[in-house]
Amino acid sequence: MTETVPAQLVTDAAPRPTAQDRKAALAGLFDRSAPTYERVGVDHFTELGRRLVGHAAVLPGDRLLDVGCGTGAVLVPAAEATGSTGSAIGVDLSSGMVERSREALREAGLTHAHAVVADAETIDWDAGEHAVPPPANGSLDAVFAGISLFFFPHPHRAVARYRELLSPGGRLAISWWGRPDPRWDPVFAASAPYGRGGSSHALPEDSPFRSVDALHTLLKEAGYASVETDEQQYVTRFRGVHQWWDWVWSTAGRMFWEGVPASSMERAKAAVDAELDRLRAPDGSLTNTSAVRFTVARTQPSTATETMP
Ligand SMILES: C[S@@+](CC[C@H](N)C(=O)[O-])C[C@H]1O[C@@H](n2cnc3c(N)ncnc32)[C@H](O)[C@@H]1O
């Protein structure tokens, strides 16, 4: 939908952030969450990463790419599945996240896998400046995007780029959010008056991540031959309210809280704590059951056109 905006509003309004501005802001956001991401005692992205790798049926020797690799929740199990006869490259905008991925690969002894700081929308970096050159067109067996693609300003361009990189019959495996736990709606409603946007569940009107149909349409239009989505429930457990707060600040959820003015922070936290109190089990613990979607798109398999002599 296009809107007609009076000229004076255009002049006075703050300029809309460009795609580059949004990427720079995300790199900063994830740099700040990198030290604690998946380190506050809550098993969340690690398990989702394992499940995504399971959906892509990785074989020994496969050549893999993981876009928005973060701390390695997908990259590490993917590199384990392909083994040392294969290869895996993780790409992330945030140098803090990439450092964590490298650390995880070192600890797991996965020397056939690398992580690079680069924009995963284009997969086009200077070979001389990184440990590995960008993958060539048609060279990959699978591309993973674990809880990352909906952050990209141009997901349609990104999935088209991955199709070029994939070999015939290659897989693009994406994990993304379905319906958030409705029991938690009052928690987010309580914080909403104090900040702006900020939840990774809050998507723009035209986002392809608003429905399974919309994402399937995007992938078909990008030339993938088949697309399937499996929706699962994922229960995240928190020992108590303090652990939930630590967890929020370790994820993209901190985006909202960084935008709350210092003058209203205490009131905002008190409003949220009152709602969290209602969700607590008798032992003080909290659980959140979200829908997680695992979408696998495949490129056209090669057809045997050559005839034997
Ligand atoms: C929620 S984290 C997910 C990380 C990891 N895949 C996981 O499953 O834990 C999203 C990641 O996407 C990265 N990201 C967002 N936009 C990106 C882009 N255009 N290029 C590369 N990485 C990007 C962020 O820096 C962040 O590390």
Coordinates of C-alpha atoms and ligand atoms in Angstrom, one line a residue:
M1 CA 0.0 0.0 0.0
T2 CA 1.4 3.5 -0.9
E3 CA 0.6 6.5 1.3
T4 CA 0.5 10.2 0.3
V5 CA 2.5 12.1 2.8
P6 CA 2.2 15.9 3.1
A7 CA 5.5 17.6 2.0
Q8 CA 6.1 19.3 5.4
L9 CA 6.0 15.9 7.2
V10 CA 8.5 14.5 4.8
T11 CA 10.8 17.5 5.5
D12 CA 10.4 17.3 9.3
A13 CA 10.4 13.5 9.7
A14 CA 13.6 11.6 10.6
P15 CA 15.0 9.9 7.5
R16 CA 14.0 6.3 7.1
P17 CA 17.0 4.0 8.0
T18 CA 18.6 2.6 4.9
A19 CA 19.3 -1.2 4.6
Q20 CA 22.9 -0.4 5.4
D21 CA 21.9 1.5 8.6
R22 CA 19.7 -1.4 9.7
K23 CA 22.6 -3.9 9.1
A24 CA 25.0 -1.7 11.1
A25 CA 22.5 -1.4 13.9
L26 CA 22.1 -5.2 14.0
A27 CA 25.8 -5.8 14.0
G28 CA 26.1 -3.5 17.0
L29 CA 23.1 -5.2 18.7
F30 CA 24.5 -8.7 18.3
D31 CA 28.0 -7.5 19.3
R32 CA 26.5 -6.4 22.6
S33 CA 24.6 -9.7 23.1
A34 CA 27.5 -11.9 22.0
P35 CA 29.3 -12.2 25.4
T36 CA 26.1 -13.8 27.0
Y37 CA 24.2 -15.2 24.0
E38 CA 23.2 -18.8 24.9
R39 CA 25.4 -18.6 28.1
V40 CA 22.8 -17.8 30.8
G41 CA 21.9 -21.4 31.5
V42 CA 18.8 -21.5 29.1
D43 CA 19.1 -24.1 26.3
H44 CA 17.3 -22.4 23.4
F45 CA 19.3 -21.7 20.2
T46 CA 21.5 -24.8 20.6
E47 CA 18.6 -27.2 20.5
L48 CA 16.9 -25.3 17.6
G49 CA 20.2 -25.4 15.7
R50 CA 20.4 -29.2 16.2
R51 CA 16.8 -29.6 15.0
L52 CA 17.5 -27.4 11.8
V53 CA 20.5 -29.5 10.9
G54 CA 18.4 -32.7 11.3
H55 CA 15.9 -31.3 8.8
A56 CA 18.5 -30.8 6.1
A57 CA 19.7 -34.4 6.1
V58 CA 23.4 -33.5 5.9
L59 CA 25.7 -36.2 4.5
P60 CA 29.4 -36.8 5.1
G61 CA 31.4 -34.7 2.6
D62 CA 28.6 -32.1 2.1
R63 CA 29.7 -28.5 1.5
L64 CA 27.7 -26.1 3.7
L65 CA 27.0 -22.4 4.3
D66 CA 25.4 -21.0 7.5
V67 CA 24.0 -17.5 7.1
G68 CA 23.7 -15.4 10.3
C69 CA 25.8 -18.1 12.1
G70 CA 25.9 -16.3 15.5
T71 CA 27.7 -18.3 18.1
G72 CA 27.6 -21.5 16.0
A73 CA 24.3 -23.1 17.2
V74 CA 23.8 -24.4 13.6
L75 CA 27.4 -24.2 12.3
V76 CA 28.8 -26.6 14.9
P77 CA 26.3 -29.5 14.5
A78 CA 26.3 -29.0 10.7
A79 CA 30.1 -29.2 10.5
E80 CA 30.0 -32.3 12.7
A81 CA 27.5 -33.9 10.3
T82 CA 29.5 -33.2 7.2
G83 CA 32.7 -34.4 8.8
S84 CA 36.3 -33.6 7.7
T85 CA 35.7 -34.7 4.1
G86 CA 33.2 -31.8 3.8
S87 CA 33.3 -28.1 4.6
A88 CA 31.3 -25.5 6.3
I89 CA 31.4 -21.7 6.3
G90 CA 29.5 -19.5 8.8
V91 CA 28.8 -15.9 7.9
D92 CA 27.7 -13.1 10.3
L93 CA 27.7 -9.3 10.4
S94 CA 28.7 -9.2 14.1
S95 CA 32.4 -9.7 14.8
G96 CA 31.5 -10.6 18.4
M97 CA 29.3 -13.4 17.2
V98 CA 31.9 -14.6 14.7
E99 CA 34.5 -14.7 17.4
R100 CA 32.2 -17.0 19.5
S101 CA 31.6 -19.3 16.5
R102 CA 35.4 -19.6 15.9
E103 CA 35.9 -20.4 19.6
A104 CA 33.1 -23.1 19.4
L105 CA 34.7 -24.6 16.2
R106 CA 38.1 -24.7 17.9
E107 CA 36.7 -26.3 21.0
A108 CA 35.0 -29.0 18.9
G109 CA 38.2 -29.6 16.8
L110 CA 36.3 -28.8 13.6
T111 CA 39.2 -27.5 11.4
H112 CA 37.2 -28.0 8.1
A113 CA 34.8 -25.2 9.2
H114 CA 35.3 -21.4 9.3
A115 CA 33.4 -18.3 10.3
V116 CA 33.8 -14.9 8.5
V117 CA 32.5 -11.4 9.2
A118 CA 30.5 -10.5 6.1
D119 CA 27.0 -9.6 4.9
A120 CA 25.1 -12.9 4.3
E121 CA 22.6 -11.3 2.0
T122 CA 25.2 -11.1 -0.8
I123 CA 27.9 -13.7 0.1
D124 CA 30.5 -11.8 -1.7
W125 CA 33.7 -10.9 0.1
D126 CA 37.3 -10.3 -0.8
A127 CA 39.0 -13.7 -0.8
G128 CA 42.3 -12.2 0.3
E129 CA 40.8 -10.7 3.5
H130 CA 39.3 -13.8 5.0
A131 CA 40.3 -17.3 5.9
V132 CA 38.2 -18.8 3.1
P133 CA 37.0 -17.4 -0.3
P134 CA 33.3 -17.0 -0.9
P135 CA 31.7 -20.2 -2.3
A136 CA 31.4 -20.4 -6.1
N137 CA 28.0 -20.7 -7.8
G138 CA 26.7 -24.3 -7.9
S139 CA 29.2 -25.4 -5.2
L140 CA 27.0 -25.9 -2.1
D141 CA 25.0 -28.9 -0.9
A142 CA 23.1 -27.0 1.8
V143 CA 22.6 -23.4 3.0
F144 CA 21.3 -22.9 6.6
A145 CA 19.6 -19.8 8.0
G146 CA 18.9 -20.4 11.7
I147 CA 16.6 -17.7 13.2
S148 CA 18.4 -15.1 11.0
L149 CA 16.7 -14.6 7.6
F150 CA 13.9 -12.4 9.0
F151 CA 16.5 -9.8 10.1
F152 CA 17.7 -9.3 6.6
P153 CA 16.3 -6.2 4.8
H154 CA 16.0 -8.1 1.5
P155 CA 15.3 -11.8 2.2
H156 CA 14.0 -12.3 -1.4
R157 CA 17.5 -11.3 -2.8
A158 CA 19.2 -13.4 -0.2
V159 CA 17.3 -16.6 -1.1
A160 CA 17.8 -16.0 -4.8
R161 CA 21.6 -15.7 -4.2
Y162 CA 21.6 -19.0 -2.2
R163 CA 19.8 -20.7 -5.1
E164 CA 22.7 -19.6 -7.4
L165 CA 25.2 -21.0 -4.9
L166 CA 23.4 -24.4 -4.4
S167 CA 24.1 -27.4 -6.6
P168 CA 21.2 -29.3 -8.3
G169 CA 19.1 -30.9 -5.5
G170 CA 20.7 -28.6 -2.9
R171 CA 18.8 -27.6 0.2
L172 CA 18.1 -24.3 1.8
A173 CA 17.0 -24.9 5.5
I174 CA 15.5 -22.0 7.4
S175 CA 14.2 -21.9 11.0
W176 CA 11.9 -19.0 12.0
W177 CA 9.2 -18.2 14.5
G178 CA 5.5 -19.2 14.3
R179 CA 2.9 -18.0 16.9
P180 CA 4.5 -16.8 20.1
D181 CA 3.1 -18.3 23.4
P182 CA -0.2 -16.5 23.9
R183 CA 0.2 -16.8 27.7
W184 CA 3.0 -14.3 27.4
D185 CA 1.0 -11.6 25.5
P186 CA 0.3 -9.7 28.7
V187 CA 4.1 -9.5 29.4
F188 CA 4.8 -7.8 26.1
A189 CA 1.7 -5.6 26.4
A190 CA 2.9 -4.4 29.8
S191 CA 6.3 -3.3 28.3
A192 CA 4.9 -1.9 25.0
P193 CA 4.0 1.7 26.3
Y194 CA 7.6 2.2 27.4
G195 CA 9.5 1.5 24.2
R196 CA 9.2 1.0 20.4
G197 CA 9.0 -2.1 18.3
G198 CA 12.0 -4.2 19.0
S199 CA 10.7 -7.8 19.2
S200 CA 12.1 -10.2 16.7
H201 CA 8.5 -11.5 16.5
A202 CA 7.3 -8.0 15.4
L203 CA 7.5 -8.1 11.6
P204 CA 6.7 -5.5 8.9
E205 CA 3.4 -5.7 7.1
D206 CA 5.0 -7.0 3.9
S207 CA 7.4 -9.6 5.6
P208 CA 7.4 -13.0 4.0
F209 CA 7.7 -14.4 7.5
R210 CA 4.1 -13.5 8.4
S211 CA 2.8 -16.8 7.1
V212 CA 4.0 -20.2 5.8
D213 CA 2.2 -19.5 2.5
A214 CA 4.0 -16.2 2.1
L215 CA 7.4 -17.8 2.7
H216 CA 6.6 -20.7 0.3
T217 CA 5.6 -18.2 -2.4
L218 CA 8.9 -16.2 -1.9
L219 CA 10.9 -19.4 -2.3
K220 CA 9.0 -20.7 -5.3
E221 CA 9.4 -17.3 -7.0
A222 CA 13.1 -17.4 -6.3
G223 CA 13.2 -20.7 -8.3
Y224 CA 13.2 -23.4 -5.7
A225 CA 11.6 -26.6 -7.0
S226 CA 10.0 -27.8 -3.8
V227 CA 9.3 -26.3 -0.4
E228 CA 8.1 -28.0 2.9
T229 CA 7.6 -26.6 6.4
D230 CA 7.5 -28.5 9.6
E231 CA 6.1 -26.6 12.6
Q232 CA 7.1 -27.8 16.1
Q233 CA 6.4 -26.5 19.6
Y234 CA 9.5 -25.5 21.6
V235 CA 9.4 -25.1 25.3
T236 CA 12.0 -22.7 26.8
R237 CA 12.4 -23.1 30.6
F238 CA 13.6 -20.4 33.0
R239 CA 14.5 -21.1 36.6
G240 CA 12.9 -17.9 37.6
V241 CA 12.3 -14.2 36.8
H242 CA 16.0 -13.2 37.1
Q243 CA 17.1 -15.8 34.6
W244 CA 14.4 -14.6 32.2
W245 CA 15.7 -11.1 32.4
D246 CA 19.3 -12.3 31.9
W247 CA 18.1 -14.2 28.8
V248 CA 16.3 -11.3 27.3
W249 CA 19.4 -9.2 27.5
S250 CA 21.4 -12.0 25.8
T251 CA 19.2 -12.1 22.7
A252 CA 17.8 -9.7 20.1
G253 CA 15.1 -9.0 22.8
R254 CA 17.5 -6.5 24.3
M255 CA 16.7 -4.2 21.2
F256 CA 13.4 -3.2 22.9
W257 CA 15.0 -2.6 26.3
E258 CA 17.9 -0.6 25.0
G259 CA 15.2 1.8 23.6
V260 CA 13.4 2.4 26.9
P261 CA 14.4 5.8 28.3
A262 CA 16.3 5.6 31.6
S263 CA 13.6 7.8 33.2
S264 CA 10.9 5.1 32.7
M265 CA 13.1 1.9 33.0
E266 CA 12.1 1.2 36.6
R267 CA 8.3 1.5 35.9
A268 CA 8.7 -0.6 32.7
K269 CA 10.4 -3.4 34.6
A270 CA 7.9 -3.3 37.5
A271 CA 5.0 -3.6 35.0
V272 CA 6.7 -6.6 33.4
D273 CA 7.6 -8.2 36.7
A274 CA 4.0 -8.0 37.8
E275 CA 2.9 -10.0 34.7
L276 CA 5.8 -12.5 35.1
D277 CA 4.6 -13.1 38.7
R278 CA 1.3 -14.3 37.3
L279 CA 3.1 -16.8 35.0
R280 CA 5.3 -18.3 37.6
A281 CA 4.8 -22.0 38.6
P282 CA 4.7 -22.7 42.4
D283 CA 8.5 -23.4 42.3
G284 CA 9.1 -19.9 40.8
S285 CA 10.0 -21.3 37.3
L286 CA 8.6 -20.0 34.0
T287 CA 8.0 -21.7 30.7
N288 CA 7.4 -20.3 27.2
T289 CA 6.0 -22.5 24.5
S290 CA 6.7 -21.0 21.0
A291 CA 6.0 -22.4 17.6
V292 CA 9.2 -22.8 15.6
R293 CA 9.0 -23.5 11.8
F294 CA 11.6 -25.5 9.9
T295 CA 11.4 -24.8 6.2
V296 CA 13.4 -26.8 3.6
A297 CA 13.5 -25.6 0.0
R298 CA 15.2 -27.7 -2.6
T299 CA 16.7 -26.8 -6.0
Q300 CA 15.8 -28.8 -9.1
P301 CA 17.7 -32.1 -9.1
S302 CA 19.9 -32.7 -12.1
T303 CA 18.4 -34.8 -14.8
A304 CA 20.6 -37.5 -16.4
T305 CA 20.7 -36.3 -19.9
E306 CA 23.9 -37.9 -21.0
T307 CA 23.7 -41.3 -22.7
M308 CA 26.2 -44.0 -22.1
P309 CA 28.5 -44.8 -25.1
Ligands
LIG1 C1 19.1 -14.7 16.5 S1 20.8 -14.7 15.9 C2 20.8 -16.5 15.3 C3 22.2 -17.0 15.3 C4 22.4 -18.5 15.1 N1 22.0 -18.8 13.7 C5 21.5 -19.3 16.0 O1 20.7 -20.1 15.6 O2 21.8 -19.1 17.3 C6 20.7 -13.9 14.3 C7 22.1 -13.6 13.7 O3 22.0 -13.1 12.4 C8 23.0 -12.2 12.2 N2 22.6 -11.3 11.0 C9 21.6 -10.5 10.9 N3 21.6 -9.9 9.7 C10 22.7 -10.4 9.0 C11 23.2 -10.2 7.7 N4 22.7 -9.4 6.8 N5 24.4 -10.9 7.4 C12 25.0 -11.7 8.3 N6 24.5 -11.9 9.5 C13 23.3 -11.3 9.9 C14 23.1 -11.5 13.5 O4 24.3 -10.8 13.6 C15 22.9 -12.6 14.5 O5 24.1 -13.2 14.9

